[in-house]
CSV table of C-alpha atoms and ligand atoms in Angstrom, one decimal:
chain,number,residue,atom,x,y,z
A,759,MET,CA,-9.9,32.3,-10.1
A,760,ASN,CA,-10.8,30.8,-6.7
A,761,ILE,CA,-11.3,27.2,-6.4
A,762,LEU,CA,-12.7,25.2,-3.4
A,763,VAL,CA,-11.5,21.6,-3.0
A,764,ILE,CA,-13.5,19.3,-1.1
A,765,ASN,CA,-12.7,16.0,0.5
A,766,ALA,CA,-15.9,14.6,1.6
A,767,GLY,CA,-15.8,11.4,4.0
A,768,SER,CA,-18.9,9.5,5.5
A,769,SER,CA,-18.9,12.0,8.7
A,770,SER,CA,-16.2,14.5,7.5
A,771,LEU,CA,-15.7,17.0,5.0
A,772,LYS,CA,-12.4,18.8,4.7
A,773,TYR,CA,-11.7,21.9,2.6
A,774,GLN,CA,-9.5,24.4,1.1
A,775,LEU,CA,-10.2,27.7,-0.8
A,776,PHE,CA,-7.4,28.3,-3.2
A,777,ASP,CA,-6.5,31.4,-5.0
A,778,MET,CA,-5.2,29.7,-8.2
A,779,ASP,CA,-3.7,33.1,-9.6
A,780,THR,CA,-1.1,32.5,-7.0
A,781,GLU,CA,-1.7,29.0,-6.0
A,782,SER,CA,-2.0,30.3,-2.5
A,783,ILE,CA,-4.3,28.8,0.1
A,784,LEU,CA,-6.9,31.4,1.4
A,785,ALA,CA,-8.7,29.3,4.0
A,786,LYS,CA,-8.8,25.7,5.1
A,787,GLY,CA,-10.9,23.6,7.6
A,788,VAL,CA,-12.6,20.4,8.5
A,789,CYS,CA,-16.3,19.7,9.4
A,790,ASP,CA,-16.5,16.4,11.7
A,791,ARG,CA,-18.9,14.4,13.3
A,792,ILE,CA,-21.5,15.1,10.3
A,793,GLY,CA,-24.8,13.2,10.8
A,794,ILE,CA,-23.9,13.0,14.7
A,795,ASP,CA,-23.5,16.3,16.1
A,796,GLY,CA,-21.1,18.5,14.3
A,797,HIS,CA,-17.9,20.5,14.8
A,798,LEU,CA,-16.3,22.9,12.4
A,799,LYS,CA,-12.7,24.1,12.5
A,800,HIS,CA,-12.1,26.8,10.1
A,801,THR,CA,-8.7,28.4,9.5
A,802,PRO,CA,-8.3,31.6,7.5
A,803,VAL,CA,-4.9,31.6,6.0
A,804,SER,CA,-4.7,35.1,4.3
A,805,GLY,CA,-6.0,38.2,5.7
A,806,GLY,CA,-5.1,37.9,9.7
A,807,LYS,CA,-8.6,36.6,10.6
A,808,PRO,CA,-9.3,34.5,13.6
A,809,VAL,CA,-9.6,30.8,13.8
A,810,TYR,CA,-13.2,29.4,14.5
A,811,ASP,CA,-13.3,26.2,16.1
A,812,SER,CA,-16.7,25.1,17.7
A,813,ASP,CA,-19.5,22.6,17.8
A,814,VAL,CA,-22.2,23.4,15.2
A,815,PRO,CA,-25.2,21.3,14.2
A,816,LEU,CA,-24.5,19.2,11.1
A,817,PRO,CA,-27.2,16.6,10.4
A,818,THR,CA,-26.0,16.4,6.7
A,819,HIS,CA,-23.3,17.5,4.2
A,820,ALA,CA,-25.6,20.1,3.1
A,821,GLU,CA,-25.4,21.7,6.3
A,822,ALA,CA,-21.7,21.4,6.3
A,823,ILE,CA,-21.2,23.0,3.0
A,824,ASN,CA,-23.4,25.9,4.0
A,825,ALA,CA,-21.4,26.3,7.3
A,826,VAL,CA,-18.4,26.3,5.5
A,827,ILE,CA,-19.6,28.9,3.0
A,828,GLU,CA,-20.9,31.0,5.9
A,829,LYS,CA,-17.4,30.9,7.4
A,830,LEU,CA,-15.5,31.7,4.2
A,831,THR,CA,-17.9,34.7,3.4
A,832,SER,CA,-18.5,36.0,7.1
A,833,SER,CA,-16.9,39.5,8.3
A,834,GLU,CA,-15.2,38.1,11.2
A,835,TYR,CA,-13.7,34.8,9.9
A,836,GLY,CA,-14.2,35.2,6.0
A,837,VAL,CA,-11.7,35.4,3.2
A,838,ILE,CA,-13.8,36.4,0.3
A,839,ALA,CA,-16.9,38.8,0.0
A,840,ASP,CA,-19.4,36.2,-1.2
A,841,LEU,CA,-20.1,32.9,-2.9
A,842,ALA,CA,-20.0,34.3,-6.2
A,843,GLU,CA,-16.2,34.7,-5.7
A,844,ILE,CA,-15.9,30.7,-5.8
A,845,ASP,CA,-15.5,30.1,-9.5
A,846,ALA,CA,-15.3,26.2,-9.3
A,847,VAL,CA,-15.2,23.2,-6.9
A,848,GLY,CA,-12.9,20.2,-7.1
A,849,HIS,CA,-13.9,16.9,-5.4
A,850,ARG,CA,-11.7,14.3,-4.4
A,851,VAL,CA,-13.3,10.8,-5.6
A,852,VAL,CA,-11.5,7.7,-4.1
A,853,HIS,CA,-12.7,5.3,-7.0
A,854,GLY,CA,-12.9,5.8,-10.7
A,855,GLY,CA,-13.3,2.5,-11.8
A,856,ARG,CA,-12.3,1.3,-15.3
A,857,LYS,CA,-14.1,4.4,-16.7
A,858,PHE,CA,-12.2,7.6,-15.4
A,859,SER,CA,-8.6,7.7,-16.3
A,860,GLU,CA,-8.5,11.2,-15.5
A,861,SER,CA,-10.1,14.2,-13.9
A,862,VAL,CA,-13.6,15.4,-15.5
A,863,LEU,CA,-16.2,18.0,-15.0
A,864,ILE,CA,-19.2,16.5,-13.3
A,865,ASP,CA,-22.6,16.5,-15.0
A,866,GLU,CA,-25.6,13.7,-14.9
A,867,ASP,CA,-23.7,11.1,-16.7
A,868,VAL,CA,-20.5,11.5,-14.8
A,869,LEU,CA,-22.4,11.3,-11.5
A,870,ALA,CA,-24.0,8.0,-12.8
A,871,ALA,CA,-21.1,6.5,-13.8
A,872,ILE,CA,-19.3,7.4,-10.5
A,873,GLU,CA,-22.3,5.8,-8.7
A,874,GLU,CA,-21.5,2.6,-10.8
A,875,CYS,CA,-18.1,2.4,-8.8
A,876,THR,CA,-19.8,2.1,-5.6
A,877,LEU,CA,-19.2,-1.7,-5.6
A,878,LEU,CA,-15.6,-1.2,-5.7
A,879,ALA,CA,-15.6,1.4,-2.6
A,880,PRO,CA,-19.0,1.0,-0.9
A,881,LEU,CA,-17.8,3.0,2.1
A,882,HIS,CA,-15.9,6.0,0.2
A,883,VAL,CA,-17.7,6.6,-3.2
A,884,PRO,CA,-21.3,7.4,-1.5
A,885,ALA,CA,-19.4,9.5,0.8
A,886,ASN,CA,-17.6,11.6,-1.9
A,887,LEU,CA,-20.8,11.9,-3.6
A,888,THR,CA,-22.8,13.5,-0.9
A,889,GLY,CA,-20.1,16.2,-1.0
A,890,VAL,CA,-21.0,16.6,-4.7
A,891,ASP,CA,-24.5,16.6,-4.1
A,892,ALA,CA,-24.4,19.3,-1.2
A,893,CYS,CA,-22.2,21.3,-3.2
A,894,ARG,CA,-24.7,21.3,-6.5
A,895,LYS,CA,-27.4,22.3,-4.1
A,896,VAL,CA,-25.7,25.2,-2.2
A,897,MET,CA,-23.9,26.4,-5.5
A,898,PRO,CA,-25.8,25.5,-8.6
A,899,GLY,CA,-24.1,26.7,-11.9
A,900,VAL,CA,-20.9,26.5,-10.1
A,901,PRO,CA,-18.5,24.1,-12.3
A,902,GLN,CA,-17.7,21.0,-10.2
A,903,ALA,CA,-14.9,18.6,-11.0
A,904,ALA,CA,-14.0,15.0,-10.0
A,905,VAL,CA,-10.3,13.8,-9.3
A,906,PHE,CA,-9.9,10.3,-8.8
A,907,ASP,CA,-7.3,8.5,-6.4
A,908,THR,CA,-7.2,5.5,-9.1
A,909,ALA,CA,-6.6,7.7,-12.1
A,910,PHE,CA,-2.9,7.9,-12.1
A,911,HIS,CA,-2.5,4.2,-11.9
A,912,HIS,CA,-4.6,3.7,-15.4
A,913,THR,CA,-1.4,3.5,-17.4
A,914,MET,CA,-0.3,0.2,-15.7
A,915,PRO,CA,0.0,-2.7,-18.3
A,916,ASP,CA,-2.4,-5.5,-18.3
A,917,TYR,CA,0.0,-8.0,-16.9
A,918,ALA,CA,0.3,-5.8,-13.8
A,919,TYR,CA,-3.4,-4.9,-13.0
A,920,THR,CA,-5.0,-8.3,-13.8
A,921,TYR,CA,-5.4,-10.6,-10.9
A,922,PRO,CA,-4.8,-14.2,-11.6
A,923,ILE,CA,-8.7,-15.5,-10.8
A,924,PRO,CA,-11.3,-16.4,-13.5
A,925,TYR,CA,-11.2,-13.6,-16.3
A,926,LYS,CA,-14.9,-13.3,-16.1
A,927,TYR,CA,-14.6,-11.2,-12.8
A,928,TYR,CA,-12.7,-8.6,-14.9
A,929,GLU,CA,-15.0,-8.8,-17.9
A,930,GLU,CA,-18.2,-8.6,-16.1
A,931,ASN,CA,-17.5,-7.1,-12.6
A,932,ASP,CA,-14.4,-4.7,-13.4
A,933,ILE,CA,-12.3,-6.6,-10.7
A,934,LYS,CA,-8.5,-5.7,-11.5
A,935,ARG,CA,-5.9,-4.0,-9.4
A,936,TYR,CA,-6.8,-0.1,-9.4
A,937,GLY,CA,-4.3,1.3,-6.8
A,938,PHE,CA,-5.1,4.4,-4.8
A,939,HIS,CA,-3.2,7.5,-3.5
A,940,GLY,CA,-2.8,8.4,-7.6
A,941,THR,CA,-3.2,12.2,-6.7
A,942,SER,CA,-0.1,12.1,-4.4
A,943,HIS,CA,2.0,9.6,-6.4
A,944,ARG,CA,1.3,11.8,-9.6
A,945,TYR,CA,2.3,15.2,-7.8
A,946,VAL,CA,5.5,13.5,-5.9
A,947,SER,CA,6.8,11.9,-9.0
A,948,ALA,CA,6.1,14.9,-11.1
A,949,ARG,CA,8.1,16.9,-8.7
A,950,ALA,CA,11.1,14.3,-8.7
A,951,ILE,CA,11.1,14.5,-12.5
A,952,GLU,CA,11.5,18.3,-12.1
A,953,LEU,CA,14.3,17.7,-9.5
A,954,LEU,CA,16.0,15.2,-11.9
A,955,GLY,CA,16.1,18.0,-14.2
A,956,ALA,CA,16.0,16.1,-17.8
A,957,GLY,CA,12.1,16.0,-18.6
A,958,ALA,CA,10.1,12.8,-18.1
A,959,GLN,CA,11.2,10.4,-20.9
A,960,GLY,CA,13.5,8.0,-19.5
A,961,THR,CA,13.2,8.7,-16.0
A,962,LYS,CA,12.5,5.6,-13.3
A,963,ILE,CA,11.0,6.5,-10.1
A,964,VAL,CA,9.9,4.6,-7.1
A,965,THR,CA,7.2,6.8,-4.9
A,966,CYS,CA,6.4,5.7,-1.4
A,967,HIS,CA,3.1,7.2,0.0
A,968,LEU,CA,3.6,6.2,3.8
A,969,GLY,CA,0.7,7.4,5.9
A,970,ASN,CA,-2.2,6.2,7.8
A,971,GLY,CA,-2.6,4.2,4.4
A,972,SER,CA,0.6,3.4,2.8
A,973,SER,CA,1.3,2.4,-1.0
A,974,LEU,CA,4.1,2.6,-3.3
A,975,ALA,CA,4.1,3.1,-7.1
A,976,ALA,CA,6.6,2.4,-9.8
A,977,VAL,CA,6.9,5.5,-12.2
A,978,LYS,CA,8.4,5.1,-15.4
A,979,ASP,CA,8.8,7.9,-18.0
A,980,GLY,CA,6.3,9.8,-16.1
A,981,LYS,CA,3.4,6.8,-16.2
A,982,CYS,CA,2.5,4.5,-13.4
A,983,ILE,CA,3.4,1.0,-14.4
A,984,ASP,CA,2.8,-0.7,-11.1
A,985,THR,CA,1.5,0.0,-7.6
A,986,THR,CA,1.1,-1.7,-4.4
A,987,MET,CA,-2.6,-1.3,-3.8
A,988,GLY,CA,-5.4,-3.2,-5.4
A,989,VAL,CA,-9.1,-3.4,-5.9
A,990,THR,CA,-9.3,-1.7,-2.5
A,991,PRO,CA,-6.7,0.0,-0.4
A,992,LEU,CA,-6.3,-3.4,1.6
A,993,GLU,CA,-3.7,-4.8,-0.4
A,994,GLY,CA,0.0,-4.1,-0.6
A,995,VAL,CA,2.4,-2.9,2.4
A,996,PRO,CA,1.1,-3.5,6.0
A,997,MET,CA,-0.2,-0.1,7.2
A,998,GLY,CA,-1.5,1.4,10.5
A,999,THR,CA,-4.5,-0.9,11.1
A,1000,ARG,CA,-4.6,-2.8,7.7
A,1001,SER,CA,-2.8,-6.0,7.0
A,1002,GLY,CA,-1.8,-5.2,3.4
A,1003,THR,CA,-1.3,-8.5,1.3
A,1004,VAL,CA,-1.7,-11.8,3.2
A,1005,ASP,CA,-2.7,-15.4,2.4
A,1006,PRO,CA,-6.4,-15.0,1.5
A,1007,THR,CA,-7.1,-18.2,3.3
A,1008,LEU,CA,-6.5,-16.1,6.6
A,1009,LEU,CA,-10.1,-14.8,6.1
A,1010,ASP,CA,-11.5,-18.5,6.7
A,1011,LEU,CA,-9.0,-19.3,9.4
A,1012,ILE,CA,-9.7,-16.3,11.4
A,1013,SER,CA,-13.3,-16.9,11.0
A,1014,THR,CA,-12.9,-20.4,12.5
A,1015,ILE,CA,-10.7,-19.2,15.3
A,1016,GLU,CA,-13.0,-16.4,16.3
A,1017,GLY,CA,-16.1,-19.1,16.6
A,1018,GLY,CA,-17.5,-18.7,13.3
A,1019,ILE,CA,-17.5,-15.1,12.3
A,1020,THR,CA,-18.8,-14.1,9.0
A,1021,LEU,CA,-16.6,-13.1,6.0
A,1022,ARG,CA,-17.2,-9.5,6.5
A,1023,GLU,CA,-16.1,-9.5,10.2
A,1024,SER,CA,-12.9,-11.5,9.2
A,1025,LEU,CA,-12.3,-8.9,6.5
A,1026,ASP,CA,-12.9,-6.1,9.4
A,1027,ILE,CA,-10.1,-7.4,11.4
A,1028,LEU,CA,-7.7,-7.3,8.4
A,1029,ASN,CA,-9.0,-3.7,7.9
A,1030,LYS,CA,-9.1,-2.4,11.3
A,1031,LYS,CA,-7.3,-4.4,13.8
A,1032,SER,CA,-4.0,-5.5,12.1
A,1033,GLY,CA,-1.0,-3.8,10.4
A,1034,VAL,CA,1.1,-2.2,12.7
A,1035,LEU,CA,-1.3,-1.9,15.5
A,1036,GLY,CA,-2.3,-5.6,15.3
A,1037,VAL,CA,1.3,-6.7,15.6
A,1038,SER,CA,2.6,-3.9,18.3
A,1039,GLY,CA,-0.6,-4.0,20.4
A,1040,VAL,CA,0.3,-0.5,21.0
A,1041,SER,CA,-1.1,1.9,18.4
A,1042,SER,CA,-1.6,2.6,14.5
A,1043,ASP,CA,0.6,5.6,14.9
A,1044,PHE,CA,4.2,5.5,14.3
A,1045,ARG,CA,5.1,8.1,16.8
A,1046,ASP,CA,3.3,5.8,19.4
A,1047,ILE,CA,5.1,3.0,18.3
A,1048,GLU,CA,8.6,4.3,18.0
A,1049,ALA,CA,8.2,5.7,21.5
A,1050,ALA,CA,7.3,2.1,22.7
A,1051,LYS,CA,10.1,0.7,21.0
A,1052,LEU,CA,12.5,3.0,22.8
A,1053,GLY,CA,11.1,1.8,26.0
A,1054,GLY,CA,12.1,-1.5,25.2
A,1055,ASN,CA,8.6,-3.0,24.0
A,1056,ASP,CA,9.8,-5.8,21.4
A,1057,ARG,CA,6.6,-6.1,19.4
A,1058,ALA,CA,6.8,-2.5,18.8
A,1059,ARG,CA,10.2,-3.2,17.4
A,1060,LEU,CA,8.7,-6.0,15.5
A,1061,ALA,CA,5.8,-4.0,13.8
A,1062,LEU,CA,8.0,-1.3,12.7
A,1063,ASP,CA,10.9,-3.9,11.4
A,1064,LEU,CA,8.3,-5.6,9.2
A,1065,PHE,CA,6.8,-2.5,7.9
A,1066,ASN,CA,10.1,-1.4,6.9
A,1067,TYR,CA,11.1,-4.8,5.6
A,1068,GLN,CA,7.8,-5.1,3.4
A,1069,VAL,CA,8.3,-1.3,2.1
A,1070,ALA,CA,11.9,-2.3,1.1
A,1071,LYS,CA,10.9,-5.6,-0.5
A,1072,HIS,CA,8.4,-3.8,-2.7
A,1073,ILE,CA,10.9,-1.0,-3.6
A,1074,GLY,CA,13.4,-3.7,-4.8
A,1075,SER,CA,10.9,-5.3,-7.0
A,1076,PHE,CA,9.8,-2.0,-8.4
A,1077,ILE,CA,13.5,-1.4,-9.1
A,1078,ALA,CA,14.1,-4.6,-10.6
A,1079,VAL,CA,11.3,-4.5,-13.2
A,1080,MET,CA,12.0,-0.9,-14.3
A,1081,GLY,CA,15.5,-1.9,-14.6
A,1082,GLY,CA,16.9,0.4,-11.9
A,1083,ALA,CA,15.9,3.8,-10.3
A,1084,ASP,CA,16.8,7.3,-10.7
A,1085,ALA,CA,14.9,8.4,-7.8
A,1086,LEU,CA,13.3,7.1,-4.5
A,1087,VAL,CA,10.7,9.4,-3.1
A,1088,PHE,CA,9.2,9.5,0.4
A,1089,THR,CA,5.9,11.5,1.2
A,1090,ALA,CA,3.1,11.5,3.6
A,1091,GLY,CA,2.7,11.4,7.4
A,1092,ILE,CA,5.2,8.8,7.7
A,1093,GLY,CA,7.4,9.4,4.8
A,1094,GLU,CA,7.9,13.0,5.5
A,1095,ASN,CA,8.2,12.8,9.4
A,1096,SER,CA,10.0,9.6,10.3
A,1097,PRO,CA,13.6,9.6,9.8
A,1098,ASN,CA,13.7,6.3,11.6
A,1099,THR,CA,11.5,4.8,9.2
A,1100,ARG,CA,13.2,6.1,6.1
A,1101,LYS,CA,16.5,4.7,7.7
A,1102,GLY,CA,15.1,1.5,8.3
A,1103,ILE,CA,13.7,0.7,5.1
A,1104,CYS,CA,16.9,1.9,3.3
A,1105,SER,CA,18.9,-0.5,5.4
A,1106,PHE,CA,17.2,-3.1,3.5
A,1107,LEU,CA,18.2,-1.7,0.2
A,1108,GLY,CA,21.9,-1.6,0.2
A,1109,GLY,CA,21.9,-4.4,-2.2
A,1110,ALA,CA,19.8,-2.6,-4.7
A,1111,GLY,CA,22.3,0.3,-4.4
A,1112,ILE,CA,20.3,2.7,-2.2
A,1113,ALA,CA,22.4,4.8,0.4
A,1114,ILE,CA,21.2,7.7,2.2
A,1115,ASP,CA,23.0,10.3,4.1
A,1116,GLU,CA,21.9,10.0,8.0
A,1117,SER,CA,22.5,13.7,9.1
A,1118,LYS,CA,20.5,15.0,6.0
A,1119,ASN,CA,17.9,12.4,6.6
A,1120,ASP,CA,17.4,14.0,10.0
A,1121,VAL,CA,14.4,16.2,9.1
A,1122,LYS,CA,10.8,16.2,9.5
A,1123,GLY,CA,8.0,17.6,7.2
A,1124,GLU,CA,9.8,19.6,4.4
A,1125,TYR,CA,11.5,19.0,1.2
A,1126,ALA,CA,15.0,17.6,1.2
A,1127,GLU,CA,17.5,15.3,-0.5
A,1128,ILE,CA,19.0,12.8,1.4
A,1129,THR,CA,21.0,10.7,-1.1
A,1130,GLY,CA,24.0,9.3,0.5
A,1131,ALA,CA,27.6,8.8,-0.9
A,1132,GLY,CA,27.7,6.3,-3.9
A,1133,SER,CA,23.8,5.8,-4.1
A,1134,SER,CA,22.6,4.6,-7.3
A,1135,ALA,CA,19.2,6.7,-7.0
A,1136,ARG,CA,18.9,9.9,-5.6
A,1137,VAL,CA,16.6,9.9,-2.6
A,1138,PHE,CA,14.1,12.8,-2.0
A,1139,ILE,CA,11.3,13.7,0.7
A,1140,VAL,CA,8.9,15.5,-1.1
A,1141,PRO,CA,5.8,16.7,1.2
A,1142,THR,CA,2.7,15.7,-0.9
A,1143,ASP,CA,-0.2,18.1,-2.0
A,1144,GLU,CA,-3.3,16.4,-3.2
A,1145,GLU,CA,-5.5,19.5,-2.6
A,1146,LEU,CA,-3.2,21.7,-5.3
A,1147,VAL,CA,-3.3,18.9,-7.7
A,1148,ILE,CA,-7.3,18.9,-7.3
A,1149,ALA,CA,-7.4,22.7,-7.6
A,1150,ARG,CA,-5.1,22.7,-10.7
A,1151,ASP,CA,-7.0,19.9,-12.4
A,1152,THR,CA,-10.2,21.7,-11.7
A,1153,LYS,CA,-8.8,25.2,-13.0
A,1154,ALA,CA,-7.6,23.4,-16.2
A,1155,LEU,CA,-10.8,21.8,-17.0
A,1156,VAL,CA,-12.8,25.0,-16.3
A,1157,ALA,CA,-10.5,26.9,-18.7
A,1158,CYS,CA,-10.8,24.1,-21.2
A,1159,LYS,CA,-14.7,24.4,-21.2
A,1160,ALA,CA,-14.8,28.1,-21.3
B,1688,AMP,P1,-1.2,10.5,7.0
B,1688,AMP,O1,-2.1,9.4,6.7
B,1688,AMP,O2,-0.3,10.8,5.6
B,1688,AMP,O3,-1.7,11.9,7.4
B,1688,AMP,O4,-0.1,10.2,8.1
B,1688,AMP,C1,-0.6,10.0,9.5
B,1688,AMP,C2,0.5,9.0,9.9
B,1688,AMP,O5,1.9,9.7,9.8
B,1688,AMP,C3,0.2,9.0,11.6
B,1688,AMP,O6,-0.7,8.1,12.0
B,1688,AMP,C4,1.5,8.5,12.0
B,1688,AMP,O7,1.6,7.2,12.1
B,1688,AMP,C5,2.5,9.2,10.9
B,1688,AMP,N1,3.5,10.3,11.5
B,1688,AMP,C6,3.2,11.7,11.6
B,1688,AMP,N2,4.0,12.5,12.1
B,1688,AMP,C7,5.0,11.4,12.6
B,1688,AMP,C8,6.3,11.6,13.1
B,1688,AMP,N3,6.7,12.7,13.3
B,1688,AMP,N4,7.0,10.5,13.3
B,1688,AMP,C9,6.6,9.3,13.0
B,1688,AMP,N5,5.3,9.0,12.4
B,1688,AMP,C10,4.4,10.2,12.2
C-alpha cells in the first residue's frame, strides 16, 4: 500500500510517498512559493532516479499537487507507474479544535468541522485545507485522512487545559490550552516507552520537541497530561522568533512604546521578532547564535541561557507533577542536533536528579541514549518522524473502512 503524506502551508507543500508494506520512503519533496511563482524540489529515494530541482509555475495548490503527481509518475523522476498506485493520502492538519481527538478519514462533515477550527488557527487551517481540496480534485475517490497536531493532547485533564479567564470563553468559543506538535510528542514518547521496555502503564516521560517552534509534553501511562503550548503555538518556552509565555500586559506596553500600533501588530512582534532572535539580535537559528556566542557575543550567550533555563524550568515542573520521570526525550532540529543545548538544559536539572554523559551527548541527528551516571531518568535523543505517524494512521483508517 502506497500512502502520500501532505503537509500544506500557505505558500508551500511538503510531501512524502511511503510504501507502507515496508514503511519505506519512495520519494519526497517540497513545492515552494505557491501563488507567487513556484519551485519544486523532488527527491526520489528508491530506484536511483535523479533529483528534480527547478522553478515551475504554481499559481495554486492544485497545480502544486498536479506537479507532484507528474514527477512521482514520470519516467525520468518517478517512483510509481501511475496515479492508481497511490492508495490513500494523509494530511497534516494543525488544529483539530475540541472536536478531533484522533485522526479521521475526511468527508464533507469532517471538512466542515475542520473549517470551524479556522478561528483558532487562522493562518494554518485554511492552508491545510487547500492541500486537502487540491488532492480531492486531482485524486477523486482516493481516501484522504486528517492527522491533527492537537489530537495527542486531548487527554489532558481539565485543570491543565482550562485558562483562568471567564469560563464562557471555553464554553462558547472553545478557548482552552490545546497544545501542538502532538504527532511528534506521540511518536517520540511511544519510542521511549519501547526503549524503557515494560509497556506504557506506569511510565512517566517528558518529551522536548525543540525546533523553530518548541514545546514540551508530560506523558504519563502513554497519555499526555500537560504541554507547554496553548490555544496557539505562541505559549510556552521561548522559540526561534516567538516569545513563549510572557506577561500579557506586554501587548499594551509594546503598543504604547511603538507609538500606538494595533494589538495585532504587537502580537506580530511577539510571534515574529521575539524569542532567541529578539534577545540575541543575531538570528532565530541556533547554529548562528551558538557561533556568535563562541565569538564573544554576550546577547547570543544570554539568548541561549534563557532558552535553556525556561526549557529546564518546564521539564522540572512536569517531573514534579508526574511524581518523577523515567525518561527525558530530546527531538526536532535543536533537540536532535545541538549537544550544547541539551547540555545547557540538563545543567539546570541536577536538583531534579537528571544527569547526562557528555561524551555520549556529542552526537547529531541520530538516536542515542545519553544518560549520565546516577541519573534518576534515562535521557534519549529520538529523531522525530511525524510523516511516518501520518502514514501509519492513514493506513489504519483505510484498513478499518475496508
Ligand atoms: P525544526 O523546526 O525542527 O526543523 O528545527 C530547525 C532548527 O533546528 C533550526 O532553526 C536551528 O535552530 C536548529 N538546528 C538545526 N541543526 C542544528 C545544529 N547542528 N546545531 C544547532 N541547532 C540546529
